[in-house]
């Protein structure tokens, strides 16, 4: 009488407790052994994956930093309003008040012609020369600090209004380049996604090829293991770990590439940014970012391995036959 | 008592060649079961059906009253973990050491490394291959490889021990030694099946089955001696 879903023998518990943990540990050991047995393959897989990871990661870092710098600059954004020379203090105050009343303005500082001259005198040291002048050559000006949320449109409108005033000589507001930068940022974010998808697929393919090679090189062992009744999961596991370790190493290499590349461009960048007097430190290039890169690399490597071990194990040649 | 019963088992290959039809056979763990017959008669195929490496075209393969012919792939693999298998051409992994080859069934079972070492050493000692522990199978003679195969087949204390020409490359003395080893397993409730065409091996056998023209006949001990 056939017992459906039963087994000829009682489970004799020979595997004992913790057997799965031991099997896993052995798989880890075996996959690391494979990586060591083929050092050149391992090296190139790591390098390829690292380069592939570094592209979108590097671009993301650059665009992120531009974004941050932009935000900072736009926080500092203000207008400088130059009055005609000889504009009376009453007119200056009226203008200042009307600007304050228009909203979207954080602070308005009036710098009278006298103050400007004093400042210039202090800064330049041209004491006598300036004293010899019978009239003040400097105009009065308003330094306007805008709310950081001020849109480019609102700013443009404010500038337009000011420029119509007869007392005002000119208004400095360099907003065009910021608009351009904003556009570029949007493009580069999109590019990060495109690069990420492309290179991510590339990493999976590299993992697939490398794990396939690993499986082929251990074909005899897989076949004999099947003969001995090893489960598919048992057979796949070391190769899945292989993919994981390839991806992990790729992540480490990728992070290293980004760090080195940023280090290399840091100096010229600092010179470029010298006019701002800033000391460029790349934002977000920290442990979290590196960890994320390694996690993403590992995940992609594992994904490729899971795919290829699944497909390979279904192939007929891996199905058991007697030697 | 453990039993293997083949009920109306037929085997037809994809190329249309029908090896057996409605084969019936019942064996148990009391004694070693020998399957004899001329080359090409289907001994290997019969053993492979018993261990689930081939499926019968029709019929049932009852192992302790469970039909293994109905097992799915995963169940079959699990079943095979309880089987000791000595294949006709020793299937050792050539880029692994003798020790590692013998340890394979125990790795699958997930035993502790210390237990594995203990058991592998014991198995290799039984077949007289302790000294070759760290050798590659490539440098062993075919008889020595066969002994390593036997060590691997017994290392996990199988419930069913199936050996296909296990003594093909052995001298008479060694063959008898291996036979007494298999006897020990039969005494300990393991079903032992040996396919052979070595008449010396079956000289004193208690259970001999002869395959001929797709039919199996039970040779009585008396008649096997008489032959
Ligand atoms: N996949 C197959 N397709 C077709 N015929 C096959 C297949 N496998 C085996 N055979 C045939 O089945 C017959 C029995 O083969 P088997 O290996 O079982 O014989 P055997 O009794 O073990 O022989 P030997 O004593 O030489 O090992 C042979 O004639 C063989 O050609
Ligand atoms: Mg045969």
XYZ file of C-alpha atoms and ligand atoms in Angstrom:
582
model
C 0.000 0.000 0.000
C 1.503 3.260 -1.093
C 1.698 5.966 1.525
C 1.283 9.236 -0.306
C 3.620 12.026 0.673
C 5.555 9.775 2.998
C 9.131 8.646 3.114
C 10.543 5.122 3.239
C 12.581 5.813 6.321
C 12.133 7.734 9.486
C 14.173 10.859 9.683
C 16.935 9.555 11.885
C 17.978 13.036 12.943
C 21.498 12.364 11.814
C 21.807 15.902 10.582
C 21.400 17.163 14.098
C 20.928 20.671 15.303
C 22.618 23.537 13.534
C 23.197 21.549 10.373
C 21.850 24.311 8.164
C 24.168 26.838 9.775
C 27.099 24.493 9.182
C 26.078 23.929 5.573
C 25.841 27.703 5.050
C 29.228 28.254 6.627
C 30.732 25.613 4.381
C 29.159 27.257 1.335
C 30.708 30.566 2.318
C 34.057 28.869 2.720
C 33.736 27.116 -0.624
C 32.800 30.248 -2.489
C 35.703 32.160 -0.948
C 37.967 29.281 -1.909
C 36.722 29.558 -5.467
C 37.454 33.289 -5.491
C 40.974 32.596 -4.267
C 41.520 29.749 -6.718
C 40.894 32.117 -9.631
C 42.503 35.363 -8.471
C 42.623 36.959 -11.917
C 38.978 36.321 -12.611
C 38.116 37.657 -9.182
C 40.265 40.737 -9.678
C 38.760 41.586 -13.058
C 35.225 40.966 -11.892
C 35.773 43.314 -8.964
C 37.391 45.907 -11.201
C 34.633 45.746 -13.820
C 31.901 45.936 -11.224
C 33.733 48.717 -9.386
C 34.068 50.834 -12.511
C 30.444 50.221 -13.394
C 29.300 51.235 -9.912
C 31.532 54.297 -9.756
C 29.952 55.940 -12.831
C 26.440 56.618 -11.567
C 27.718 57.004 -8.018
C 30.267 59.636 -9.014
C 27.784 61.535 -11.125
C 25.250 61.460 -8.351
C 27.790 62.850 -5.916
C 28.726 65.681 -8.274
C 25.138 66.633 -8.971
C 24.249 66.362 -5.306
C 27.060 68.721 -4.400
C 26.094 71.193 -7.110
C 22.586 71.069 -5.738
C 23.772 71.782 -2.218
C 26.044 74.611 -3.339
C 23.203 76.045 -5.359
C 20.912 76.030 -2.410
C 23.512 77.764 -0.335
C 24.083 80.407 -2.960
C 20.392 80.994 -3.421
C 20.121 81.465 0.322
C 22.709 84.183 0.030
C 20.955 85.587 -2.953
C 20.324 89.160 -2.691
C 20.080 92.241 -4.779
C 22.295 95.218 -4.783
C 20.495 98.380 -5.710
C 22.722 101.248 -6.824
C 21.202 104.710 -6.472
C 21.986 107.646 -8.661
C 24.675 109.785 -7.150
C 23.211 112.525 -5.051
C 19.930 110.783 -4.303
C 18.526 112.193 -1.085
C 18.239 110.069 2.032
C 14.463 110.523 2.031
C 14.152 108.892 -1.380
C 16.478 106.132 -0.289
C 14.400 105.408 2.796
C 11.155 105.404 0.834
C 12.572 102.906 -1.629
C 13.896 100.748 1.195
C 10.498 100.750 2.898
C 8.616 99.900 -0.259
C 10.941 96.968 -0.877
C 10.481 95.701 2.656
C 6.736 95.958 2.221
C 6.790 93.943 -1.001
C 7.415 90.724 0.949
C 9.795 87.873 0.043
C 12.528 90.063 1.478
C 14.398 89.113 4.590
C 16.338 92.263 5.269
C 17.160 95.540 3.630
C 20.328 97.321 4.604
C 20.889 100.894 3.617
C 24.430 101.908 2.939
C 24.569 105.623 2.493
C 27.151 107.295 0.308
C 29.011 108.422 3.440
C 29.098 104.944 4.891
C 30.314 103.575 1.597
C 33.065 106.155 1.533
C 34.075 105.381 5.111
C 34.238 101.710 4.356
C 36.268 102.336 1.254
C 38.577 104.619 3.148
C 39.127 102.065 5.866
C 39.693 99.299 3.388
C 41.920 101.175 1.005
C 43.885 103.523 3.203
C 43.532 106.357 0.664
C 42.834 108.831 3.436
C 44.305 112.049 2.196
C 43.461 111.442 -1.389
C 39.807 110.961 -0.542
C 39.782 113.962 1.780
C 40.944 116.075 -1.129
C 37.796 115.256 -3.075
C 35.145 117.881 -2.737
C 32.265 115.550 -3.380
C 31.589 111.898 -2.578
C 32.156 109.842 -5.737
C 30.295 106.833 -4.381
C 26.568 106.239 -4.721
C 24.343 105.051 -1.923
C 23.179 101.500 -2.165
C 20.723 99.003 -0.759
C 21.748 95.479 0.042
C 18.638 93.297 -0.097
C 18.629 89.829 1.391
C 15.900 87.683 -0.054
C 13.934 84.864 1.496
C 15.505 81.599 0.417
C 12.211 80.424 -1.019
C 12.022 83.324 -3.427
C 11.332 82.055 -6.916
C 13.207 83.264 -9.921
C 9.984 84.773 -11.284
C 9.321 86.802 -8.146
C 12.899 87.979 -8.169
C 12.674 89.038 -11.819
C 9.510 90.977 -11.080
C 11.108 92.769 -8.149
C 14.106 93.727 -10.247
C 11.910 95.019 -13.033
C 9.955 97.225 -10.610
C 13.123 98.663 -9.105
C 14.700 99.436 -12.427
C 11.749 101.707 -13.274
C 12.474 104.011 -10.334
C 14.151 107.236 -11.497
C 16.517 107.291 -8.500
C 17.958 103.933 -9.227
C 20.942 103.620 -11.446
C 21.093 99.839 -11.656
C 20.092 96.599 -9.958
C 22.484 93.688 -9.751
C 20.870 90.314 -9.645
C 22.646 87.568 -11.393
C 19.938 84.935 -11.605
C 20.386 83.541 -15.091
C 23.212 81.209 -14.277
C 21.238 79.750 -11.405
C 18.380 78.935 -13.696
C 20.822 77.193 -15.976
C 22.307 75.310 -13.086
C 18.859 74.160 -12.020
C 18.216 72.812 -15.478
C 21.529 71.063 -15.553
C 20.803 69.477 -12.230
C 17.571 68.051 -13.519
C 19.367 66.644 -16.535
C 22.108 65.122 -14.421
C 19.634 63.456 -12.053
C 18.031 61.851 -15.053
C 21.472 60.844 -16.294
C 22.237 59.246 -12.926
C 19.153 57.090 -13.315
C 19.992 56.125 -16.872
C 23.603 55.353 -15.998
C 22.477 53.489 -12.906
C 20.130 51.283 -14.918
C 22.712 50.642 -17.635
C 25.633 49.923 -15.377
C 23.431 48.018 -12.926
C 22.429 45.696 -15.751
C 26.094 45.460 -16.665
C 26.992 44.406 -13.135
C 24.327 41.718 -13.195
C 25.715 40.423 -16.473
C 29.245 40.352 -15.114
C 27.994 38.398 -12.118
C 26.091 36.005 -14.377
C 29.181 35.331 -16.478
C 31.477 34.913 -13.492
C 29.113 32.603 -11.623
C 28.500 30.572 -14.756
C 32.210 30.130 -15.065
C 32.343 29.032 -11.428
C 29.582 26.483 -11.989
C 31.200 25.131 -15.117
C 34.522 24.751 -13.373
C 32.831 22.699 -10.660
C 30.576 20.740 -12.963
C 31.858 17.311 -11.946
C 31.334 18.084 -8.312
C 27.797 19.316 -8.940
C 27.006 16.135 -10.824
C 28.358 13.877 -8.093
C 26.572 15.898 -5.434
C 23.324 15.349 -7.306
C 24.111 11.654 -7.381
C 24.475 11.790 -3.608
C 21.139 13.531 -3.232
C 22.147 17.125 -2.604
C 19.204 19.480 -2.975
C 19.131 22.218 -5.567
C 19.412 24.731 -2.801
C 22.524 23.041 -1.467
C 24.097 23.053 -4.917
C 23.201 26.649 -5.696
C 24.188 28.124 -2.375
C 27.991 28.388 -2.775
C 27.534 29.978 -6.187
C 25.009 32.452 -4.864
C 27.556 33.426 -2.234
C 30.089 33.767 -5.030
C 27.881 36.347 -6.711
C 27.390 38.111 -3.407
C 31.133 38.325 -2.798
C 31.803 39.473 -6.345
C 29.259 42.249 -5.850
C 30.616 43.098 -2.415
C 34.158 43.420 -3.752
C 32.840 45.426 -6.693
C 31.159 47.792 -4.250
C 34.391 48.259 -2.322
C 36.330 48.918 -5.533
C 33.602 51.278 -6.759
C 33.701 53.282 -3.523
C 37.495 53.398 -3.739
C 37.358 54.662 -7.332
C 34.948 57.439 -6.387
C 37.027 58.448 -3.371
C 40.232 58.517 -5.421
C 38.647 60.381 -8.332
C 37.209 63.041 -6.035
C 40.525 63.351 -4.298
C 42.211 63.922 -7.643
C 39.823 66.683 -8.754
C 39.656 68.297 -5.357
C 42.596 70.620 -5.828
C 41.695 72.111 -9.220
C 38.139 72.421 -8.009
C 39.282 74.308 -4.975
C 41.220 76.688 -7.180
C 38.156 77.173 -9.308
C 36.044 77.837 -6.268
C 38.723 80.038 -4.761
C 36.790 83.190 -5.603
C 34.122 82.089 -3.161
C 36.789 81.564 -0.561
C 35.206 78.208 0.149
C 37.023 75.103 1.195
C 35.484 72.378 -0.936
C 34.604 69.248 0.952
C 32.523 66.771 -0.971
C 29.253 66.289 0.759
C 27.736 62.843 1.221
C 30.998 61.044 0.385
C 30.882 59.377 3.748
C 30.519 55.969 5.334
C 26.825 55.876 4.588
C 27.472 56.483 0.908
C 30.244 53.867 0.742
C 28.116 51.342 2.619
C 25.234 52.007 0.273
C 27.492 51.465 -2.714
C 28.687 48.143 -1.275
C 25.149 47.059 -0.445
C 23.941 47.899 -3.950
C 26.927 46.084 -5.474
C 26.331 43.005 -3.317
C 22.645 42.988 -4.150
C 23.294 43.191 -7.896
C 25.970 40.498 -7.713
C 23.636 38.231 -5.771
C 20.809 38.939 -8.201
C 22.923 37.813 -11.148
C 24.024 34.701 -9.275
C 20.480 33.765 -8.247
C 19.412 34.086 -11.850
C 22.228 32.010 -13.333
C 22.159 29.245 -10.699
C 18.414 28.950 -11.171
C 18.724 28.627 -14.933
C 21.758 26.320 -14.835
C 20.199 23.895 -12.365
C 17.259 23.429 -14.692
C 19.466 22.348 -17.523
C 19.328 18.694 -18.389
C 23.037 18.149 -18.101
C 22.856 18.906 -14.402
C 20.153 16.331 -13.876
C 21.478 13.229 -12.354
C 22.823 10.333 -14.284
C 25.067 7.568 -13.148
C 28.795 7.731 -13.799
C 12.267 -5.516 8.090
C 13.147 -3.187 5.223
C 12.064 -4.155 1.746
C 12.296 -3.065 -1.845
C 9.578 -4.363 -4.116
C 9.393 -3.814 -7.844
C 5.852 -4.301 -9.104
C 5.252 -4.627 -12.861
C 8.167 -2.396 -13.653
C 8.768 -1.674 -17.324
C 11.554 0.302 -18.868
C 11.448 1.590 -22.407
C 14.069 4.059 -23.607
C 13.198 7.109 -25.683
C 14.690 5.395 -28.722
C 11.996 2.722 -28.460
C 14.179 -0.023 -27.016
C 12.275 -1.896 -24.340
C 14.648 -3.338 -21.755
C 12.121 -4.980 -19.447
C 8.402 -5.353 -19.186
C 6.347 -6.149 -16.083
C 9.316 -7.002 -13.942
C 8.580 -8.171 -10.399
C 11.163 -8.415 -7.671
C 11.100 -8.398 -3.899
C 14.187 -8.047 -1.796
C 14.885 -7.385 1.864
C 17.657 -6.649 4.335
C 18.256 -10.183 5.573
C 21.101 -10.973 3.210
C 23.044 -9.392 0.408
C 20.981 -9.417 -2.768
C 22.931 -10.187 -5.904
C 21.749 -9.309 -9.382
C 23.600 -11.295 -12.008
C 23.346 -11.474 -15.765
C 25.293 -11.017 -18.948
C 26.589 -7.657 -20.024
C 23.904 -5.385 -21.419
C 21.087 -7.286 -19.791
C 20.036 -4.263 -17.721
C 21.639 -4.660 -14.311
C 22.788 -1.058 -14.090
C 19.418 0.191 -15.275
C 17.654 -1.893 -12.635
C 19.859 -0.476 -9.857
C 19.386 3.043 -11.138
C 15.646 2.590 -10.976
C 15.976 1.455 -7.360
C 17.923 4.557 -6.352
C 15.837 6.943 -8.419
C 18.450 7.823 -11.011
C 16.079 6.531 -13.663
C 12.346 6.286 -13.626
C 10.476 3.216 -14.811
C 8.178 3.702 -17.786
C 5.491 1.865 -15.857
C 5.108 0.061 -12.557
C 5.895 0.832 -8.972
C 9.099 0.818 -6.972
C 8.065 0.276 -3.382
C 10.688 1.020 -0.765
C 9.297 0.177 2.668
C 5.872 0.414 1.042
C 6.452 3.888 -0.344
C 6.382 4.224 -4.111
C 9.526 6.145 -4.975
C 8.647 6.141 -8.685
C 6.078 8.766 -7.757
C 8.577 11.041 -6.055
C 9.213 14.474 -7.466
C 12.740 15.692 -8.104
C 13.252 17.161 -4.633
C 11.849 14.078 -2.886
C 14.048 11.859 -4.997
C 17.131 13.824 -3.992
C 16.190 13.552 -0.334
C 15.618 9.831 -0.791
C 19.042 9.474 -2.294
C 20.655 10.986 0.792
C 19.717 7.721 2.525
C 21.204 5.598 -0.217
C 24.799 4.420 -0.497
C 25.867 4.171 -4.077
C 28.884 2.522 -5.674
C 28.693 3.236 -9.384
C 30.123 1.022 -12.064
C 32.708 3.598 -13.073
C 33.727 5.203 -9.827
C 32.303 8.717 -9.882
C 34.856 10.547 -7.832
C 35.517 14.251 -8.183
C 39.026 14.348 -9.555
C 39.984 17.818 -8.348
C 39.097 16.966 -4.773
C 41.160 14.851 -2.428
C 40.198 11.342 -1.404
C 39.170 12.705 1.982
C 36.946 15.377 0.448
C 35.329 12.844 -1.869
C 34.386 10.603 1.007
C 33.192 13.562 3.076
C 30.685 14.715 0.436
C 27.598 12.864 1.756
C 28.313 14.178 5.242
C 28.662 17.761 4.013
C 25.281 17.371 2.392
C 23.884 16.185 5.720
C 25.513 19.111 7.512
C 27.438 17.162 10.131
C 29.928 18.776 12.447
C 33.402 18.956 10.974
C 34.819 16.888 13.846
C 32.236 14.137 13.303
C 32.936 14.225 9.588
C 36.659 13.748 10.161
C 35.988 10.890 12.512
C 33.637 9.087 10.142
C 35.664 9.646 6.996
C 38.772 8.329 8.723
C 36.860 5.253 9.872
C 35.460 4.593 6.383
C 38.837 4.959 4.741
C 40.371 2.634 7.324
C 37.725 -0.020 6.607
C 38.585 -0.052 2.893
C 42.302 0.227 3.614
C 42.767 3.645 2.037
C 43.799 5.701 5.073
C 47.211 6.465 3.647
C 45.735 7.962 0.490
C 43.626 10.461 2.420
C 45.192 13.563 0.927
C 45.824 12.170 -2.533
C 44.001 13.196 -5.645
C 41.946 10.315 -7.074
C 43.819 10.808 -10.350
C 46.881 9.074 -8.930
C 44.964 6.042 -7.663
C 44.594 2.730 -9.451
C 41.089 1.775 -10.549
C 40.856 -0.745 -7.702
C 41.850 1.927 -5.234
C 39.316 4.346 -6.669
C 36.680 1.685 -6.299
C 37.605 1.335 -2.630
C 37.272 5.075 -2.128
C 33.867 4.855 -3.800
C 32.868 2.169 -1.329
C 34.100 4.302 1.562
C 31.918 7.152 0.302
C 28.916 4.847 -0.073
C 29.042 3.682 3.532
C 30.261 6.805 5.327
C 26.740 8.128 5.991
C 25.358 4.750 7.149
C 22.863 4.324 4.305
C 19.545 2.494 4.583
C 19.958 1.101 1.093
C 23.373 0.182 -0.223
C 23.558 -0.318 -3.958
C 26.804 -1.371 -5.627
C 27.288 -1.808 -9.360
C 30.230 -4.161 -10.014
C 31.973 -3.051 -6.829
C 34.647 -5.701 -7.050
C 35.348 -5.517 -10.767
C 38.929 -4.425 -10.244
C 39.668 -6.424 -7.111
C 41.558 -9.633 -6.605
C 39.649 -12.481 -5.040
C 40.889 -11.782 -1.526
C 39.964 -8.116 -1.582
C 36.625 -8.937 -3.180
C 35.770 -11.274 -0.316
C 36.833 -8.657 2.207
C 34.504 -6.105 0.651
C 31.792 -8.716 0.601
C 32.098 -9.327 4.335
C 31.910 -5.552 4.823
C 28.626 -5.489 2.898
C 27.456 -8.435 4.972
C 27.926 -6.325 8.071
C 25.579 -3.719 6.637
C 22.985 -6.345 5.762
C 23.153 -7.532 9.363
C 22.438 -3.991 10.520
C 19.163 -3.615 8.609
C 20.596 -2.056 5.488
C 19.214 -3.414 2.240
C 22.246 -4.369 0.173
C 22.046 -4.892 -3.586
C 25.067 -5.845 -5.666
C 25.134 -6.211 -9.420
C 27.920 -8.422 -10.662
C 28.949 -10.960 -13.237
C 31.708 -12.303 -11.027
C 30.798 -15.971 -10.316
C 33.225 -16.099 -7.382
C 31.287 -13.385 -5.613
C 27.983 -15.240 -5.651
C 29.444 -18.650 -4.837
C 28.194 -18.582 -1.262
C 25.391 -16.086 -1.742
C 21.996 -16.623 -0.175
C 20.005 -14.384 -2.518
C 20.773 -14.318 -6.211
C 18.527 -12.891 -8.934
C 19.277 -13.491 -12.543
C 18.350 -11.021 -15.260
C 17.805 -12.548 -18.670
C 15.826 -11.428 -21.725
C 14.028 -8.763 -19.751
C 12.932 -11.219 -17.077
C 14.212 -11.786 -13.572
C 14.406 -15.191 -11.933
C 15.157 -16.087 -8.344
C 18.130 -18.462 -8.279
C 17.853 -20.655 -5.207
C 21.062 -20.981 -3.196
C 21.238 -24.657 -4.097
C 20.940 -24.011 -7.786
C 23.469 -21.198 -7.656
C 25.937 -23.560 -6.073
C 25.072 -26.209 -8.589
C 25.839 -23.873 -11.482
N 19.514 5.800 -22.427
C 19.483 4.645 -23.123
N 18.896 4.600 -24.319
C 18.847 3.455 -25.013
N 19.341 2.297 -24.590
C 19.925 2.269 -23.396
C 20.034 3.447 -22.589
N 20.667 3.117 -21.442
C 20.944 1.809 -21.533
N 20.505 1.290 -22.685
C 20.626 -0.081 -23.119
O 20.083 -0.893 -22.124
C 20.796 -2.120 -22.028
C 21.147 -2.392 -20.576
O 22.108 -1.459 -20.129
P 22.745 -1.637 -18.687
O 23.802 -0.606 -18.534
O 21.666 -1.617 -17.697
O 23.387 -3.059 -18.780
P 24.254 -3.849 -17.702
O 23.549 -5.116 -17.422
O 24.585 -3.004 -16.571
O 25.586 -4.157 -18.512
P 27.084 -4.304 -17.950
O 27.164 -5.597 -17.254
O 27.922 -4.270 -19.172
O 27.313 -3.149 -17.074
C 22.006 -1.958 -22.917
O 21.768 -2.722 -24.096
C 22.065 -0.506 -23.250
O 22.530 -0.286 -24.557
Mg 26.217 -2.162 -15.802
